[in-house]
Amino acid sequence: QSALTQPASVSGSPGQSITISCTGGSSDVGGYNYVSWYQQHPGKVPKLIIYDVNYRPAGVSSRFSGSKSGNTASLTISGLQAEDEADYYCCSYSSSTGSSTRVFGTGTTVTVL
Amino acid sequence: QVQLVQSGAELKKPGASMKISCKASGYTFISYYMHWVRQAPGQGLQWMGIINPNGGRTTYEPRFQGRITMTTDTSMNTVYLELSSLTSEDTGVYYCARDARWFDPWGQGTLVTVSS
């Protein structure tokens, strides 16, 4: 199955807001509210920051928010901070193969200018 | 606290097989499915498959079908990932991650290097 499509890179200045898109199809992003987002700093383990499209786990900053429209999910980081510089991956439940699987996005590198 | 601890790094020759482990603690092992995710050097995350520790039912990403096996030992609260016919393209960090429609927590990762 093909990876979900994310922009390769997004950048912003401290304090700004940025949005990362994650585009799939009707058998994954568009068909289920099971999109999650992960932050990964270099050499580190991925960290869950959004689940079920727009829910934040305990301890995750409220500057992170998620949404979905049709086949595209989005992650918004508001009040951008230096510590937000990392790679971000979306992931969706998928039924494209006829079984219940998962598919990750291609990943987006966020740079804080 | 919920914790997943993976086995150590491995060096394998092309054509060989690998078997790595992920030991869970801090929760009822059979109550949550477990995923395996791979990350090649400098690349993104790739979902490999999922196992239900309660019975061992698996679903694999089609591209790995035929050379991947996930198993579980409920007496040891451990899941295993086997991958055969290794090539250099299998080099990367392999993560286990607990399922709850999302991946959390993750193991610390196991680096597998395939090289002659």
mmCIF file of C-alpha atoms in Angstrom:
data_model
loop_
_atom_site.group_PDB
_atom_site.id
_atom_site.type_symbol
_atom_site.label_atom_id
_atom_site.label_comp_id
_atom_site.label_asym_id
_atom_site.label_seq_id
_atom_site.Cartn_x
_atom_site.Cartn_y
_atom_site.Cartn_z
ATOM 1 C CA GLN A 1 0.000 0.000 0.000
ATOM 2 C CA SER A 2 1.218 3.513 -0.741
ATOM 3 C CA ALA A 3 2.353 5.912 1.953
ATOM 4 C CA LEU A 4 0.193 8.896 2.819
ATOM 5 C CA THR A 5 1.448 12.108 1.216
ATOM 6 C CA GLN A 6 3.028 14.805 3.374
ATOM 7 C CA PRO A 7 5.096 17.823 2.343
ATOM 8 C CA ALA A 8 8.793 17.073 2.678
ATOM 9 C CA SER A 9 9.473 20.200 4.689
ATOM 10 C CA VAL A 10 7.716 23.078 6.387
ATOM 11 C CA SER A 11 9.359 26.020 8.088
ATOM 12 C CA GLY A 12 8.306 28.928 10.229
ATOM 13 C CA SER A 13 9.610 31.578 12.574
ATOM 14 C CA PRO A 14 9.262 31.352 16.339
ATOM 15 C CA GLY A 15 5.753 32.251 17.407
ATOM 16 C CA GLN A 16 4.207 31.552 14.029
ATOM 17 C CA SER A 17 1.744 28.788 13.197
ATOM 18 C CA ILE A 18 2.414 26.092 10.647
ATOM 19 C CA THR A 19 0.243 23.339 9.217
ATOM 20 C CA ILE A 20 1.320 19.941 7.909
ATOM 21 C CA SER A 21 -1.019 18.092 5.576
ATOM 22 C CA CYS A 22 -1.436 14.336 5.250
ATOM 23 C CA THR A 23 -3.332 13.146 2.184
ATOM 24 C CA GLY A 24 -4.630 9.653 1.603
ATOM 25 C CA GLY A 25 -7.787 8.146 0.185
ATOM 26 C CA SER A 26 -11.207 6.868 1.066
ATOM 27 C CA SER A 27 -9.825 3.567 2.386
ATOM 28 C CA ASP A 28 -7.618 5.220 4.955
ATOM 29 C CA VAL A 29 -7.673 8.898 6.009
ATOM 30 C CA GLY A 30 -11.045 9.638 4.443
ATOM 31 C CA GLY A 31 -12.749 6.512 5.690
ATOM 32 C CA TYR A 32 -11.877 6.492 9.365
ATOM 33 C CA ASN A 33 -11.278 8.925 12.215
ATOM 34 C CA TYR A 34 -8.181 6.978 13.193
ATOM 35 C CA VAL A 35 -5.419 9.385 12.219
ATOM 36 C CA SER A 36 -2.527 9.863 14.601
ATOM 37 C CA TRP A 37 0.557 12.080 14.485
ATOM 38 C CA TYR A 38 4.080 11.450 15.772
ATOM 39 C CA GLN A 39 6.996 13.744 16.483
ATOM 40 C CA GLN A 40 10.509 12.379 16.094
ATOM 41 C CA HIS A 41 13.658 14.235 17.048
ATOM 42 C CA PRO A 42 16.921 13.037 15.461
ATOM 43 C CA GLY A 43 18.049 9.745 16.917
ATOM 44 C CA LYS A 44 15.009 9.493 19.150
ATOM 45 C CA VAL A 45 11.943 7.301 19.387
ATOM 46 C CA PRO A 46 8.755 8.653 17.773
ATOM 47 C CA LYS A 47 6.370 10.287 20.228
ATOM 48 C CA LEU A 48 2.572 10.313 19.939
ATOM 49 C CA ILE A 49 1.223 13.875 19.827
ATOM 50 C CA ILE A 50 -2.272 13.490 18.316
ATOM 51 C CA TYR A 51 -4.625 10.497 18.130
ATOM 52 C CA ASP A 52 -8.061 9.901 16.616
ATOM 53 C CA VAL A 53 -7.638 12.986 14.393
ATOM 54 C CA ASN A 54 -7.790 15.681 17.063
ATOM 55 C CA TYR A 55 -7.135 14.335 20.560
ATOM 56 C CA ARG A 56 -3.989 15.148 22.520
ATOM 57 C CA PRO A 57 -2.443 12.678 24.963
ATOM 58 C CA ALA A 58 -1.824 13.893 28.484
ATOM 59 C CA GLY A 59 1.327 15.956 28.664
ATOM 60 C CA VAL A 60 1.345 17.083 25.034
ATOM 61 C CA SER A 61 1.322 20.822 24.534
ATOM 62 C CA SER A 62 -1.960 22.455 23.519
ATOM 63 C CA ARG A 63 0.009 24.155 20.756
ATOM 64 C CA PHE A 64 -0.460 20.936 18.781
ATOM 65 C CA SER A 65 -3.860 20.382 17.185
ATOM 66 C CA GLY A 66 -5.266 18.076 14.542
ATOM 67 C CA SER A 67 -8.115 18.146 12.077
ATOM 68 C CA LYS A 68 -9.436 16.320 9.027
ATOM 69 C CA SER A 69 -11.367 17.228 5.906
ATOM 70 C CA GLY A 70 -12.201 14.541 3.387
ATOM 71 C CA ASN A 71 -9.093 12.546 2.536
ATOM 72 C CA THR A 72 -6.679 15.042 4.110
ATOM 73 C CA ALA A 73 -5.681 15.295 7.759
ATOM 74 C CA SER A 74 -3.723 18.217 9.131
ATOM 75 C CA LEU A 75 -1.461 18.949 12.077
ATOM 76 C CA THR A 76 -1.153 22.553 13.209
ATOM 77 C CA ILE A 77 1.597 23.771 15.476
ATOM 78 C CA SER A 78 0.844 27.190 16.908
ATOM 79 C CA GLY A 79 3.312 29.450 18.683
ATOM 80 C CA LEU A 80 6.208 27.638 17.024
ATOM 81 C CA GLN A 81 9.167 27.022 19.343
ATOM 82 C CA ALA A 82 12.726 25.897 18.722
ATOM 83 C CA GLU A 83 11.983 22.553 20.394
ATOM 84 C CA ASP A 84 9.344 21.840 17.744
ATOM 85 C CA GLU A 85 12.076 21.347 15.150
ATOM 86 C CA ALA A 86 11.722 17.662 14.326
ATOM 87 C CA ASP A 87 10.254 15.188 11.853
ATOM 88 C CA TYR A 88 6.495 14.631 11.925
ATOM 89 C CA TYR A 89 4.608 11.593 10.658
ATOM 90 C CA CYS A 90 0.923 10.976 10.239
ATOM 91 C CA CYS A 91 -0.530 7.485 10.395
ATOM 92 C CA SER A 92 -3.927 6.118 9.502
ATOM 93 C CA TYR A 93 -5.905 2.957 9.875
ATOM 94 C CA SER A 94 -6.347 1.459 6.411
ATOM 95 C CA SER A 95 -8.532 -1.133 4.751
ATOM 96 C CA SER A 96 -6.998 -0.771 1.275
ATOM 97 C CA THR A 97 -5.632 -4.334 1.223
ATOM 98 C CA GLY A 98 -8.846 -5.893 2.487
ATOM 99 C CA SER A 99 -7.331 -6.363 5.927
ATOM 100 C CA SER A 100 -7.027 -3.964 8.832
ATOM 101 C CA THR A 101 -3.624 -2.381 8.430
ATOM 102 C CA ARG A 102 -1.878 0.907 9.131
ATOM 103 C CA VAL A 103 -0.109 3.283 6.799
ATOM 104 C CA PHE A 104 2.320 6.072 7.657
ATOM 105 C CA GLY A 105 2.833 9.354 5.896
ATOM 106 C CA THR A 106 6.033 10.176 4.053
ATOM 107 C CA GLY A 107 7.149 12.467 6.869
ATOM 108 C CA THR A 108 7.677 16.217 7.180
ATOM 109 C CA THR A 109 10.737 17.984 8.509
ATOM 110 C CA VAL A 110 9.830 21.108 10.462
ATOM 111 C CA THR A 111 12.468 23.815 10.603
ATOM 112 C CA VAL A 112 12.258 26.743 12.991
ATOM 113 C CA LEU A 113 13.918 29.702 11.308
ATOM 114 C CA GLN B 1 4.528 2.345 33.991
ATOM 115 C CA VAL B 2 3.921 0.831 30.575
ATOM 116 C CA GLN B 3 7.255 -0.082 29.026
ATOM 117 C CA LEU B 4 8.489 -1.938 25.967
ATOM 118 C CA VAL B 5 12.100 -3.120 26.045
ATOM 119 C CA GLN B 6 13.636 -4.478 22.859
ATOM 120 C CA SER B 7 16.581 -6.764 22.265
ATOM 121 C CA GLY B 8 19.993 -5.455 21.266
ATOM 122 C CA ALA B 9 21.541 -4.518 17.960
ATOM 123 C CA GLU B 10 22.261 -7.205 15.400
ATOM 124 C CA LEU B 11 24.614 -7.589 12.443
ATOM 125 C CA LYS B 12 23.438 -9.992 9.771
ATOM 126 C CA LYS B 13 24.794 -11.189 6.451
ATOM 127 C CA PRO B 14 22.722 -10.950 3.280
ATOM 128 C CA GLY B 15 20.429 -13.943 2.936
ATOM 129 C CA ALA B 16 20.330 -14.594 6.656
ATOM 130 C CA SER B 17 17.359 -14.255 8.996
ATOM 131 C CA MET B 18 16.838 -12.051 12.014
ATOM 132 C CA LYS B 19 14.722 -12.510 15.122
ATOM 133 C CA ILE B 20 14.304 -9.651 17.575
ATOM 134 C CA SER B 21 12.179 -9.329 20.678
ATOM 135 C CA CYS B 22 10.036 -6.816 22.523
ATOM 136 C CA LYS B 23 9.248 -7.402 26.195
ATOM 137 C CA ALA B 24 6.236 -5.622 27.650
ATOM 138 C CA SER B 25 5.616 -4.621 31.233
ATOM 139 C CA GLY B 26 3.244 -2.449 33.226
ATOM 140 C CA TYR B 27 -0.021 -3.634 31.675
ATOM 141 C CA THR B 28 -2.011 -6.763 30.850
ATOM 142 C CA PHE B 29 -0.020 -8.139 27.935
ATOM 143 C CA ILE B 30 -2.829 -9.981 26.153
ATOM 144 C CA SER B 31 -5.161 -6.973 26.223
ATOM 145 C CA TYR B 32 -3.342 -4.967 23.546
ATOM 146 C CA TYR B 33 -2.213 -5.757 20.033
ATOM 147 C CA MET B 34 1.414 -4.985 19.141
ATOM 148 C CA HIS B 35 2.842 -3.419 15.987
ATOM 149 C CA TRP B 36 6.261 -3.543 14.386
ATOM 150 C CA VAL B 37 7.531 -0.486 12.524
ATOM 151 C CA ARG B 38 10.749 -0.115 10.570
ATOM 152 C CA GLN B 39 12.854 2.951 9.815
ATOM 153 C CA ALA B 40 15.669 2.716 7.285
ATOM 154 C CA PRO B 41 18.597 5.131 7.712
ATOM 155 C CA GLY B 42 17.470 8.664 6.910
ATOM 156 C CA GLN B 43 14.059 7.426 5.850
ATOM 157 C CA GLY B 44 10.511 7.507 7.186
ATOM 158 C CA LEU B 45 8.481 5.103 9.254
ATOM 159 C CA GLN B 46 7.184 1.938 7.609
ATOM 160 C CA TRP B 47 4.454 -0.204 9.137
ATOM 161 C CA MET B 48 5.316 -3.900 9.027
ATOM 162 C CA GLY B 49 2.477 -5.669 10.754
ATOM 163 C CA ILE B 50 0.455 -6.320 13.872
ATOM 164 C CA ILE B 51 -0.032 -9.265 16.224
ATOM 165 C CA ASN B 52 -2.738 -10.071 18.725
ATOM 166 C CA PRO B 53 -0.908 -11.566 21.726
ATOM 167 C CA ASN B 54 -4.151 -13.242 22.731
ATOM 168 C CA GLY B 55 -4.124 -16.061 20.229
ATOM 169 C CA GLY B 56 -1.310 -14.922 17.930
ATOM 170 C CA ARG B 57 -3.374 -13.720 14.975
ATOM 171 C CA THR B 58 -1.290 -11.554 12.638
ATOM 172 C CA THR B 59 -1.722 -9.127 9.762
ATOM 173 C CA TYR B 60 1.306 -8.220 7.688
ATOM 174 C CA GLU B 61 2.081 -5.404 5.283
ATOM 175 C CA PRO B 62 1.880 -7.105 1.863
ATOM 176 C CA ARG B 63 5.404 -6.132 0.828
ATOM 177 C CA PHE B 64 6.814 -8.328 3.609
ATOM 178 C CA GLN B 65 4.465 -11.245 3.043
ATOM 179 C CA GLY B 66 6.304 -14.515 2.728
ATOM 180 C CA ARG B 67 9.369 -13.584 4.734
ATOM 181 C CA ILE B 68 7.926 -12.049 7.932
ATOM 182 C CA THR B 69 6.712 -13.851 11.027
ATOM 183 C CA MET B 70 5.440 -12.300 14.232
ATOM 184 C CA THR B 71 4.993 -14.486 17.274
ATOM 185 C CA THR B 72 4.257 -14.070 20.939
ATOM 186 C CA ASP B 73 5.178 -15.773 24.214
ATOM 187 C CA THR B 74 2.534 -14.877 26.758
ATOM 188 C CA SER B 75 4.513 -16.501 29.579
ATOM 189 C CA MET B 76 7.285 -13.982 28.941
ATOM 190 C CA ASN B 77 5.085 -11.024 27.911
ATOM 191 C CA THR B 78 7.205 -10.872 24.773
ATOM 192 C CA VAL B 79 6.554 -10.501 21.068
ATOM 193 C CA TYR B 80 9.041 -11.477 18.388
ATOM 194 C CA LEU B 81 9.705 -10.331 14.837
ATOM 195 C CA GLU B 82 11.397 -12.635 12.375
ATOM 196 C CA LEU B 83 12.443 -11.503 8.917
ATOM 197 C CA SER B 84 14.130 -13.847 6.468
ATOM 198 C CA SER B 85 16.143 -13.498 3.244
ATOM 199 C CA LEU B 86 17.669 -10.254 4.465
ATOM 200 C CA THR B 87 19.168 -7.746 2.044
ATOM 201 C CA SER B 88 20.897 -4.424 2.602
ATOM 202 C CA GLU B 89 17.507 -2.763 2.193
ATOM 203 C CA ASP B 90 16.427 -4.349 5.470
ATOM 204 C CA THR B 91 19.022 -2.344 7.366
ATOM 205 C CA GLY B 92 17.352 -0.015 9.822
ATOM 206 C CA VAL B 93 15.857 0.483 13.246
ATOM 207 C CA TYR B 94 12.963 -1.771 14.119
ATOM 208 C CA TYR B 95 10.430 -0.579 16.691
ATOM 209 C CA CYS B 96 7.658 -2.370 18.490
ATOM 210 C CA ALA B 97 4.719 -0.215 19.558
ATOM 211 C CA ARG B 98 1.570 -0.993 21.510
ATOM 212 C CA ASP B 99 -1.720 -0.579 19.677
ATOM 213 C CA ALA B 100 -4.739 1.422 20.793
ATOM 214 C CA ARG B 101 -5.736 2.665 17.322
ATOM 215 C CA TRP B 102 -2.510 4.608 17.725
ATOM 216 C CA PHE B 103 1.054 3.677 18.613
ATOM 217 C CA ASP B 104 1.941 4.282 22.251
ATOM 218 C CA PRO B 105 4.288 3.571 23.832
ATOM 219 C CA TRP B 106 7.154 2.584 21.554
ATOM 220 C CA GLY B 107 10.118 0.380 22.316
ATOM 221 C CA GLN B 108 13.563 1.933 22.236
ATOM 222 C CA GLY B 109 14.289 0.407 18.837
ATOM 223 C CA THR B 110 16.618 -2.340 17.639
ATOM 224 C CA LEU B 111 19.235 -1.543 15.002
ATOM 225 C CA VAL B 112 19.657 -4.302 12.465
ATOM 226 C CA THR B 113 22.508 -3.968 10.019
ATOM 227 C CA VAL B 114 22.681 -6.233 6.986
ATOM 228 C CA SER B 115 26.148 -6.297 5.514
ATOM 229 C CA SER B 116 28.612 -8.791 4.137
#
